[in-house]
Tab-separated table of C-alpha atoms in Angstrom:
chain	number	residue	atom	x	y	z
T	187	MET	CA	93.093	39.151	200.285
T	188	GLN	CA	93.676	37.754	196.825
T	189	SER	CA	91.291	39.054	194.171
T	190	TRP	CA	89.577	36.878	191.595
T	191	TRP	CA	91.567	38.458	188.775
T	192	SER	CA	94.838	37.300	190.301
T	193	VAL	CA	93.955	33.584	190.292
T	194	PRO	CA	95.323	31.753	187.221
T	195	CYS	CA	92.240	31.934	184.971
T	196	GLY	CA	91.558	35.575	185.821
T	197	SER	CA	95.203	36.539	185.561
T	198	ASP	CA	95.480	34.939	182.111
T	199	PHE	CA	92.406	36.857	180.952
T	200	VAL	CA	93.888	40.126	182.225
T	201	SER	CA	97.171	39.331	180.485
T	202	HIS	CA	95.421	38.858	177.132
T	203	VAL	CA	93.645	42.211	177.450
T	204	ILE	CA	96.838	44.000	178.473
T	205	ALA	CA	98.822	42.471	175.613
T	206	ASP	CA	96.344	43.895	173.100
T	207	LEU	CA	96.277	47.291	174.787
T	208	ARG	CA	100.060	47.483	174.766
T	209	ARG	CA	100.226	46.727	171.054
T	210	GLY	CA	97.916	49.689	170.466
T	211	ALA	CA	94.618	47.875	169.900
T	212	ASN	CA	91.257	48.926	171.234
T	213	VAL	CA	89.645	46.208	173.352
T	214	VAL	CA	86.048	45.263	174.091
T	215	VAL	CA	85.586	43.092	177.188
T	216	CYS	CA	82.314	41.128	177.316
T	217	LEU	CA	81.094	40.103	180.775
T	218	PRO	CA	77.950	38.604	182.273
T	219	ASP	CA	75.964	40.669	184.749
T	220	PRO	CA	76.910	40.388	187.512
T	221	ALA	CA	80.564	39.657	186.831
T	222	PRO	CA	83.432	39.300	189.294
T	223	GLU	CA	84.339	42.740	190.576
T	224	GLY	CA	87.686	44.447	190.235
T	225	LEU	CA	88.641	43.862	186.582
T	226	PRO	CA	89.275	47.547	185.698
T	227	GLU	CA	91.249	47.953	188.918
T	228	GLU	CA	93.424	44.925	188.167
T	229	LEU	CA	94.033	46.137	184.618
T	230	ARG	CA	94.962	49.569	185.912
T	231	ARG	CA	97.337	48.037	188.468
T	232	ARG	CA	99.057	45.875	185.853
T	233	LEU	CA	99.332	48.850	183.473
T	234	SER	CA	100.836	51.131	186.120
T	235	ASP	CA	104.334	50.618	184.719
T	236	SER	CA	103.211	51.756	181.253
T	237	ASP	CA	103.984	55.132	179.700
T	238	LEU	CA	100.312	55.435	178.739
T	239	PHE	CA	97.955	57.434	180.910
T	240	VAL	CA	95.016	55.311	182.073
T	241	ASP	CA	91.731	57.142	182.487
T	242	GLU	CA	88.141	56.026	183.073
T	243	ILE	CA	84.783	57.444	182.055
T	244	GLU	CA	81.248	56.336	182.807
T	245	ALA	CA	78.989	56.137	179.760
T	246	THR	CA	75.684	56.456	181.576
T	247	ASN	CA	74.116	59.336	179.658
T	248	GLY	CA	72.236	57.761	176.754
T	249	ASN	CA	71.394	61.140	175.195
T	250	GLU	CA	75.016	62.182	174.747
T	251	ALA	CA	76.985	61.044	171.702
T	252	PRO	CA	80.383	59.455	172.507
T	253	LEU	CA	82.259	62.088	170.534
T	254	ARG	CA	80.463	64.891	172.369
T	255	LEU	CA	81.139	63.235	175.743
T	256	LEU	CA	84.832	62.795	174.950
T	257	GLY	CA	85.181	66.292	173.510
T	258	ALA	CA	83.699	67.836	176.638
T	259	ARG	CA	85.891	65.708	178.875
T	260	TYR	CA	89.261	66.130	177.179
T	261	LEU	CA	89.054	69.170	174.894
T	262	ASP	CA	86.623	71.342	176.823
T	263	ARG	CA	84.420	71.379	173.706
T	264	HIS	CA	80.694	70.731	174.032
T	265	ASP	CA	79.765	71.226	170.395
T	266	LEU	CA	81.036	67.975	168.838
T	267	THR	CA	78.471	65.662	167.260
T	268	GLU	CA	78.489	62.186	165.757
T	269	GLU	CA	78.911	63.720	162.296
T	270	ASP	CA	82.136	65.580	163.140
T	271	PRO	CA	85.428	64.064	161.918
T	272	LEU	CA	87.244	62.066	164.577
T	273	GLU	CA	90.472	63.877	163.720
T	274	LEU	CA	89.185	66.813	165.793
T	275	LEU	CA	89.530	64.565	168.821
T	276	ALA	CA	92.364	62.202	167.907
T	277	GLY	CA	94.675	64.981	166.640
T	278	ASP	CA	94.554	67.041	169.823
T	279	ASP	CA	97.537	66.752	172.168
T	280	ARG	CA	95.213	66.817	175.179
T	281	PHE	CA	93.648	63.557	174.015
T	282	ARG	CA	96.620	61.617	172.624
T	283	GLY	CA	98.593	58.921	174.447
T	284	ARG	CA	95.879	57.563	176.714
T	285	ILE	CA	94.111	54.345	177.536
T	286	ILE	CA	90.486	55.134	178.288
T	287	PHE	CA	88.351	52.633	180.177
T	288	VAL	CA	84.649	53.056	179.356
T	289	THR	CA	82.219	51.492	181.830
T	290	GLY	CA	78.450	51.648	182.282
T	291	ILE	CA	77.613	50.853	178.645
T	292	SER	CA	74.064	49.523	178.660
T	293	ALA	CA	72.401	47.622	175.815
T	294	GLY	CA	70.450	50.796	174.970
T	295	ILE	CA	73.494	52.998	174.376
T	296	TRP	CA	75.841	50.319	173.027
T	297	PRO	CA	74.835	50.890	169.351
T	298	ARG	CA	76.134	54.482	169.576
T	299	TRP	CA	79.405	53.379	171.121
T	300	SER	CA	79.702	50.509	168.638
T	301	ALA	CA	79.356	52.902	165.699
T	302	PHE	CA	81.881	55.289	167.259
T	303	LEU	CA	84.331	52.461	167.927
T	304	SER	CA	84.088	51.232	164.347
T	305	ARG	CA	85.030	54.688	163.029
T	306	PHE	CA	87.726	55.123	165.652
T	307	GLU	CA	89.313	51.744	164.857
T	308	GLU	CA	89.667	52.742	161.202
T	309	LEU	CA	91.326	55.982	162.247
T	310	CYS	CA	93.770	54.106	164.510
T	311	ARG	CA	95.121	52.204	161.509
T	312	ARG	CA	96.473	55.497	160.147
T	313	LEU	CA	98.077	56.556	163.423
T	314	SER	CA	101.314	55.334	164.963
T	315	VAL	CA	101.015	53.441	168.234
T	316	ILE	CA	102.746	56.307	170.021
T	317	ASP	CA	100.294	58.922	168.738
T	318	ARG	CA	97.036	57.088	169.250
T	319	THR	CA	94.697	56.878	172.223
T	320	ILE	CA	92.968	53.536	172.664
T	321	PHE	CA	89.784	52.433	174.378
T	322	CYS	CA	88.930	49.505	176.599
T	323	LEU	CA	85.155	49.152	176.723
T	324	PHE	CA	83.425	46.939	179.287
T	325	LEU	CA	80.127	45.410	178.162
T	326	ARG	CA	77.945	43.637	180.719
T	327	GLY	CA	74.846	41.523	180.377
T	328	GLN	CA	72.667	42.117	177.336
T	329	ALA	CA	75.136	44.558	175.785
T	330	ALA	CA	77.771	41.795	175.797
T	331	LEU	CA	75.614	39.658	173.484
T	332	SER	CA	76.363	41.961	170.525
T	333	PRO	CA	80.146	42.338	170.455
T	334	PRO	CA	81.836	43.970	167.482
T	335	ARG	CA	83.851	41.994	164.967
T	336	PRO	CA	87.582	41.921	165.723
T	337	GLU	CA	89.620	44.152	163.406
T	338	VAL	CA	93.229	45.186	162.936
T	339	CYS	CA	93.073	47.661	165.835
T	340	LEU	CA	90.216	46.071	167.758
T	341	SER	CA	90.087	42.860	169.769
T	342	VAL	CA	87.253	41.275	171.729
T	343	TRP	CA	87.689	39.227	174.901
T	344	THR	CA	84.705	37.399	176.397
T	345	TRP	CA	84.600	36.070	179.959
T	346	ARG	CA	82.924	32.756	179.221
T	347	GLY	CA	84.248	29.229	179.649
T	348	ASN	CA	87.439	30.480	181.307
T	349	VAL	CA	87.196	28.870	184.749
T	350	HIS	CA	88.758	25.495	185.548
T	351	ASP	CA	87.763	23.667	188.726
T	352	ALA	CA	91.339	24.056	190.010
T	353	ASP	CA	91.020	27.858	189.662
T	354	MET	CA	87.885	27.947	191.773
T	355	LEU	CA	89.345	25.607	194.397
T	356	HIS	CA	92.449	27.809	194.582
T	357	TYR	CA	90.279	30.904	195.081
T	358	CYS	CA	88.072	29.298	197.743
T	359	TRP	CA	91.050	27.899	199.644
T	360	MET	CA	92.545	31.394	199.861
T	361	ARG	CA	89.258	32.492	201.421
T	362	VAL	CA	89.239	29.866	204.185
T	363	ARG	CA	92.879	28.973	204.878
T	364	HIS	CA	93.201	31.332	207.877
T	365	ARG	CA	89.739	30.722	209.351
T	366	ASP	CA	89.325	29.444	212.881
T	367	TRP	CA	87.837	26.173	211.616
T	368	PRO	CA	89.169	22.648	212.112
T	369	ASP	CA	91.540	21.658	209.325
T	370	LEU	CA	89.018	19.205	207.870
T	371	HIS	CA	86.339	21.920	207.791
T	372	ARG	CA	88.661	24.314	205.982
T	373	LYS	CA	89.566	21.747	203.332
T	374	LEU	CA	85.999	20.584	202.907
T	375	GLY	CA	84.565	24.110	203.035
T	376	ALA	CA	86.822	25.234	200.180
T	377	ALA	CA	85.936	22.149	198.128
T	378	LEU	CA	82.203	22.574	198.754
T	379	ALA	CA	82.145	26.254	197.789
T	380	ALA	CA	84.236	25.511	194.680
T	381	LYS	CA	82.182	22.531	193.480
T	382	ILE	CA	78.862	24.265	194.144
T	383	ALA	CA	79.819	27.616	192.570
T	384	LEU	CA	81.751	26.050	189.640
T	385	TRP	CA	82.601	29.309	187.828
T	386	ASP	CA	81.053	32.114	189.893
T	387	PRO	CA	83.264	33.629	192.632
T	388	VAL	CA	80.393	35.931	193.634
T	389	VAL	CA	78.268	33.040	194.897
T	390	ALA	CA	81.380	31.290	196.262
T	391	ASP	CA	82.071	34.347	198.435
T	392	PHE	CA	78.406	34.425	199.459
T	393	LEU	CA	78.463	30.764	200.517
T	394	LEU	CA	81.680	31.187	202.461
T	395	GLU	CA	80.105	33.965	204.519
T	396	HIS	CA	77.945	31.255	206.129
T	397	GLU	CA	78.755	28.691	208.774
T	398	PHE	CA	80.377	25.459	207.723
T	399	GLY	CA	77.262	23.384	208.439
T	400	GLU	CA	75.292	25.384	205.880
T	401	LEU	CA	77.822	24.461	203.217
T	402	MET	CA	77.125	20.789	203.848
T	403	ARG	CA	73.433	21.445	203.115
T	404	PRO	CA	73.523	24.641	201.014
T	405	ASP	CA	69.825	24.918	200.107
T	406	VAL	CA	69.077	27.704	202.594
T	407	PRO	CA	71.945	30.071	201.658
T	408	LEU	CA	71.280	29.436	197.966
T	409	GLN	CA	67.598	30.276	198.461
T	410	GLU	CA	68.701	33.516	200.101
T	411	TYR	CA	71.021	34.247	197.174
T	412	ALA	CA	68.228	33.521	194.672
T	413	ARG	CA	66.010	36.035	196.479
T	414	LEU	CA	68.757	38.669	196.319
T	415	ARG	CA	69.073	38.068	192.573
T	416	GLU	CA	65.259	37.938	192.205
T	417	TRP	CA	65.444	34.400	190.818
T	418	HIS	CA	62.364	33.405	192.774
T	419	ASN	CA	60.934	30.647	190.605
T	420	GLY	CA	64.127	29.254	189.110
T	421	SER	CA	63.075	30.202	185.568
T	422	ARG	CA	65.708	31.120	183.028
T	423	PRO	CA	65.989	31.937	179.307
T	424	ASN	CA	65.974	28.955	176.975
T	425	ASP	CA	68.947	30.332	175.043
T	426	PRO	CA	72.190	29.552	176.945
T	427	MET	CA	73.760	32.779	175.697
T	428	GLU	CA	70.897	34.821	177.130
T	429	ALA	CA	71.227	32.894	180.385
T	430	TRP	CA	74.984	33.573	180.370
T	431	ALA	CA	74.354	37.314	180.018
T	432	TRP	CA	72.256	37.195	183.221
T	433	GLY	CA	74.902	35.153	185.051
T	434	MET	CA	72.700	32.044	185.094
T	435	MET	CA	74.885	29.726	183.018
T	436	ASP	CA	78.464	29.340	181.889
T	437	ILE	CA	80.637	26.794	180.131
T	438	VAL	CA	82.613	24.581	182.504
T	439	GLU	CA	84.752	21.706	181.263
T	440	GLY	CA	83.326	22.147	177.789
T	441	ARG	CA	79.588	22.107	178.581
T	442	TRP	CA	76.941	24.523	179.768
T	443	ARG	CA	76.274	24.372	183.523
T	444	LEU	CA	73.549	26.006	185.600
T	445	HIS	CA	74.109	28.464	188.419
T	446	PRO	CA	73.644	26.697	191.796
T	447	ALA	CA	70.892	29.122	192.860
T	448	LEU	CA	68.786	27.661	190.025
T	449	LEU	CA	69.192	24.068	191.242
T	450	LEU	CA	66.810	24.176	194.190
T	451	ASN	CA	63.667	22.652	192.696
T	452	GLY	CA	62.571	19.674	190.640
T	453	THR	CA	64.998	17.453	188.823
T	454	ASP	CA	67.711	20.128	188.935
T	455	SER	CA	68.064	19.581	192.697
T	456	ALA	CA	69.814	16.277	191.954
T	457	GLU	CA	72.589	18.286	190.271
T	458	LEU	CA	73.116	20.345	193.440
T	459	ARG	CA	73.221	17.180	195.530
T	460	SER	CA	75.779	15.744	193.107
T	461	ARG	CA	78.006	18.816	193.448
T	462	VAL	CA	77.949	18.500	197.256
T	463	TRP	CA	78.775	14.783	197.017
T	464	SER	CA	81.589	15.443	194.533
T	465	ALA	CA	83.208	17.948	196.907
T	466	GLN	CA	82.961	15.540	199.829
T	467	VAL	CA	84.456	12.686	197.818
T	468	SER	CA	87.398	14.796	196.643
T	469	VAL	CA	88.410	15.570	200.239
T	470	LEU	CA	87.220	12.565	202.249
T	471	MET	CA	88.099	9.575	200.081
T	472	PRO	CA	91.866	10.121	200.447
T	473	MET	CA	91.383	10.489	204.216
T	474	LEU	CA	89.327	7.300	204.355
T	475	GLU	CA	92.051	5.489	202.455
T	476	GLU	CA	94.622	6.649	205.014
T	477	GLU	CA	92.369	5.443	207.832
T	478	ARG	CA	91.932	2.081	206.086
T	479	ARG	CA	95.677	1.585	205.754
T	480	SER	CA	96.209	2.651	209.362
T	481	LEU	CA	93.678	0.115	210.649
T	482	ILE	CA	95.355	-2.637	208.647
T	483	GLU	CA	98.815	-1.796	209.978
T	484	ARG	CA	97.722	-1.515	213.608
T	485	HIS	CA	95.573	-4.657	213.627
T	486	ARG	CA	97.232	-6.900	211.065
T	487	ARG	CA	97.633	-9.658	213.635
T	488	HIS	CA	93.844	-9.777	214.118
T	489	LEU	CA	93.032	-10.137	210.424
T	490	ARG	CA	92.257	-13.751	209.578
T	491	LEU	CA	92.725	-14.426	205.869
T	492	PRO	CA	91.396	-15.375	203.441
T	493	TYR	CA	88.219	-13.374	204.117
T	494	ARG	CA	85.077	-14.310	202.251
T	495	THR	CA	82.945	-11.516	200.725
T	496	LEU	CA	79.958	-11.496	198.402
T	497	TRP	CA	82.371	-11.002	195.529
T	498	GLY	CA	84.836	-13.739	196.444
T	499	LEU	CA	87.808	-14.353	198.706
T	500	VAL	CA	90.188	-11.627	199.853
T	501	GLU	CA	93.593	-13.164	200.411
T	502	CYS	CA	95.706	-10.028	200.963
T	503	ALA	CA	95.139	-7.688	203.928
T	504	GLU	CA	95.813	-4.625	201.781
T	505	ASP	CA	92.751	-5.535	199.668
T	506	LEU	CA	90.320	-5.375	202.605
T	507	GLU	CA	87.810	-2.539	202.411
T	508	LEU	CA	86.654	-0.501	205.409
T	509	GLN	CA	83.365	-2.431	205.534
T	510	HIS	CA	85.334	-5.674	205.760
T	511	LEU	CA	87.638	-4.314	208.448
T	512	SER	CA	84.728	-3.075	210.553
T	513	LYS	CA	83.126	-6.540	210.546
T	514	ILE	CA	86.398	-8.336	211.292
T	515	LEU	CA	87.452	-6.014	214.109
T	516	SER	CA	84.001	-5.955	215.692
T	517	ALA	CA	84.289	-9.733	216.173
T	518	VAL	CA	87.719	-9.559	217.854
T	519	PRO	CA	87.468	-9.136	221.683
T	520	GLN	CA	91.061	-7.892	221.935
T	521	VAL	CA	90.257	-4.768	219.897
T	522	ASP	CA	89.125	-1.894	222.120
T	523	PRO	CA	85.483	-0.719	221.719
T	524	ALA	CA	86.490	2.779	220.568
T	525	THR	CA	88.427	1.342	217.622
T	526	GLN	CA	85.571	-1.014	216.774
T	527	LYS	CA	83.098	1.887	216.823
T	528	LYS	CA	85.386	4.045	214.688
T	529	ALA	CA	85.849	1.246	212.149
T	530	ARG	CA	82.068	0.778	211.879
T	531	ARG	CA	81.487	4.500	211.348
T	532	LEU	CA	84.291	4.741	208.791
T	533	GLY	CA	82.750	1.805	206.953
T	534	ARG	CA	79.338	3.498	206.887
T	535	ILE	CA	80.843	6.755	205.616
T	536	ARG	CA	82.718	4.928	202.859
T	537	ASN	CA	79.573	3.014	201.945
T	538	ARG	CA	77.437	6.166	201.710
T	539	LEU	CA	79.930	7.959	199.526
T	540	ALA	CA	80.289	4.895	197.329
T	541	HIS	CA	76.506	4.971	196.828
T	542	LEU	CA	76.565	8.670	195.832
T	543	GLU	CA	75.003	9.843	199.117
T	544	PRO	CA	76.220	13.176	200.541
T	545	LEU	CA	77.214	13.125	204.201
T	546	ASP	CA	75.734	15.071	207.112
T	547	MET	CA	77.587	17.070	209.733
T	548	ASN	CA	77.471	14.291	212.327
T	549	ASP	CA	79.251	11.952	209.910
T	550	LEU	CA	82.354	14.110	210.129
T	551	ASP	CA	82.913	13.574	213.868
T	552	THR	CA	84.677	10.262	213.222
T	553	LEU	CA	87.151	12.008	210.935
């Protein structure tokens, strides 16, 4: 199954990181917590054709200086301290020519790694690309709020504001395209998960683990997700950047948007309802238009024009709306009752969507 980091927005992000690594720059990747899984794995896969050796270490021990940790790992030396010259490490053949992924950097230990990286970046300027080892550090959550300043041999890439609605729809469609659902449910399920999640594939995956009917009214699965994240009362930091670090907000289409699990109460619930409606409109309005044209073609001989509406006369059959067609056909005895009933239901569906009202499951039977 396709991973998030292979969809266009994720793939572009990976490409930027790899381009900097290949030119010999250290890279800091800033992510919210939680972030989409699999980024180090995708980077490693894409770097597999490189001559550089890709390694990974976990920086979970806050009492151990980075230089001491690296010395013990690569040089079998446990006596290095933060005051020792970095040449002891960088000049050793056992250390050279690597890309080292560093994960597990918490906000508490990030200052030590930041200071080490600053010294190491300066050293890299004096080394050829062939001779140097470079680091790719992954910062999550609060640690990602204090990134270093980009330098000659150091770049910073932040996963924020990267997701376009087409990326999320692409991802969600790949999740549902082979499901044993009716075609309409697959199309609508992908659109619903994409519009509700906006930027977060983690909650999109969570929603798509549920039955289709729960996507039409997603309050219950989102309440379950909020409990798993311990977002019980819907509260969030006032600062959008702080909220981003906790995965509660991100920039979509140029503006900050709230996570759907925070849209369950108060005035914010209208935003969730709007996302559901938007998904339904994107899939159903083209289908309703096809049904409208089909009714006109099949029953053109029954359409008496001009037809008077509240907004004036309609003189061309192609300008008749579904509500008009349902009234006209219901008054024609020659039209079979099933078609009359379908036209009335199509008209009601079109009218509800036009008035910004999300549909229920039973509304889909006509389609």
